[in-house]
Protein backbone atom coordinates (compact mmCIF):
# COMPACT_ATOMS: atom_id res chain seq x y z
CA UNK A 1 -200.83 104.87 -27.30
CA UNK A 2 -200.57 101.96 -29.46
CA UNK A 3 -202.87 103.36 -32.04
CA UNK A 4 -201.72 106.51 -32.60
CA UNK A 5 -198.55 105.52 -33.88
CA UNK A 6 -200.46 102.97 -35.78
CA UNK A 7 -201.97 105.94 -37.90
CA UNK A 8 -199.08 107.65 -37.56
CA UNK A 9 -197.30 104.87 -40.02
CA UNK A 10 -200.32 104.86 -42.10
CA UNK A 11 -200.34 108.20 -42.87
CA UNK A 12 -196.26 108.62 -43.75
CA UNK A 13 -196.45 107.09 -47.33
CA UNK A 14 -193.83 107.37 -49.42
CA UNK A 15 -194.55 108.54 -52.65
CA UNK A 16 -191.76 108.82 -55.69
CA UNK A 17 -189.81 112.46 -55.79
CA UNK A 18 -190.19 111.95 -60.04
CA UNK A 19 -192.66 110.28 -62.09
CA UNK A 20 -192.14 108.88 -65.29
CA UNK A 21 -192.34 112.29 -67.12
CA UNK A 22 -189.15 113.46 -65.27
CA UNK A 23 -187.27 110.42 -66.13
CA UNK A 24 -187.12 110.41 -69.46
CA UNK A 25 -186.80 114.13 -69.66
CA UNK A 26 -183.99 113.55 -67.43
CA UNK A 27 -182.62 110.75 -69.79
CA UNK A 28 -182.91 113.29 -72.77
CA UNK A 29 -181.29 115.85 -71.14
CA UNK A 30 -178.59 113.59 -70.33
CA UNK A 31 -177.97 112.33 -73.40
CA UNK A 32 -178.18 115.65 -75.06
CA UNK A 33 -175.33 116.63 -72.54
CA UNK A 34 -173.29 113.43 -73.62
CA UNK A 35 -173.73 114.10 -76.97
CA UNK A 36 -172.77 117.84 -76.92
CA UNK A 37 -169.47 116.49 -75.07
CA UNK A 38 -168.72 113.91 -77.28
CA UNK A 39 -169.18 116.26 -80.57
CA UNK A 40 -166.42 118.51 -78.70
CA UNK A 41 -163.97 116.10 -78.35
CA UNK A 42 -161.12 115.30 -81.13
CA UNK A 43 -159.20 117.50 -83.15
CA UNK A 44 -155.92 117.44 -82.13
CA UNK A 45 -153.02 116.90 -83.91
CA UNK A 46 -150.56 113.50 -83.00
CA UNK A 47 -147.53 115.58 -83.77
CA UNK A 48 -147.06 118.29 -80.61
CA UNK A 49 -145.04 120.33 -83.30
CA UNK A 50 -148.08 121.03 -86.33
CA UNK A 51 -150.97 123.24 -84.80
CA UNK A 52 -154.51 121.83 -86.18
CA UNK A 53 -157.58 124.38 -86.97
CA UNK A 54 -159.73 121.66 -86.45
CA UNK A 55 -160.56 122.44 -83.37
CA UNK A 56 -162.01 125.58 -84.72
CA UNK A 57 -164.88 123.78 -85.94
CA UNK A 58 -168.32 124.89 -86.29
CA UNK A 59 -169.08 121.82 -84.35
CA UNK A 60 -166.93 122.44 -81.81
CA UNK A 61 -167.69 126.24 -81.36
CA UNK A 62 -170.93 126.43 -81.97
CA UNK A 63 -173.28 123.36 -81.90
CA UNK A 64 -171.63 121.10 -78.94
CA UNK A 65 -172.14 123.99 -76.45
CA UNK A 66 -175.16 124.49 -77.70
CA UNK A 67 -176.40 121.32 -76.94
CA UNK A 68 -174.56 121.04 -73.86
CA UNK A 69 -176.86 124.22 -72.57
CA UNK A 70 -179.97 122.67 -74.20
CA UNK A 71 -179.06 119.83 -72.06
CA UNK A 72 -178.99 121.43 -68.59
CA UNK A 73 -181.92 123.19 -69.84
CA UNK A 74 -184.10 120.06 -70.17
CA UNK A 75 -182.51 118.79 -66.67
CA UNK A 76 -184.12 121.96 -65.03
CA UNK A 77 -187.17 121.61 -66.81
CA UNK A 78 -187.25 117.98 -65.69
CA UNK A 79 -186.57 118.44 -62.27
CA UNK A 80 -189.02 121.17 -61.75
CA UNK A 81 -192.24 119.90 -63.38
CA UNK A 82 -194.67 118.48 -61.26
CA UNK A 83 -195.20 114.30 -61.87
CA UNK A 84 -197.98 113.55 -63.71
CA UNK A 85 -200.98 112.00 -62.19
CA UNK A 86 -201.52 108.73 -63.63
């Protein structure tokens, strides 16, 4: 009985979920969110009586989203590749 769960412990190794390919997609992806975020932030006004159109930006509008939604992207991609064989 002794041996059996011998093998049993032998044969339940752990291997990493992600390899080195998903991280640093994972850290791109990431950063491409942060940076999307931070290009949407600003553009208000200090007075709560003048209305700003700077928050109409094409930055704001357009490209931050964008990369927010790039970002997520490369997360699933990351996430769902297989780890690479070393």
């Amino acid at each position: 009985m002794g041996e059996s769960t011998k093998n049993n412990k032998l044969s339940l190794k752990s291997e990493p979920i992600f390899g080195k390919h998903n991280y640093k997609f994972m850290f791109i992806g990431l950063a491409c969110i942060a940076l999307g975020f931070i290009l949407m932030s600003g553009g208000g006004s200090d007075d709560p009586n003048v209305f700003s159109d700077a928050i109409f930006s094409w930055r704001r509008i357009r490209l931050a989203p964008a990369l927010v939604i790039i970002g997520f992207g490369i997360q699933v991609y990351a996430i769902l590749s297989k780890p690479k064989k070393d």
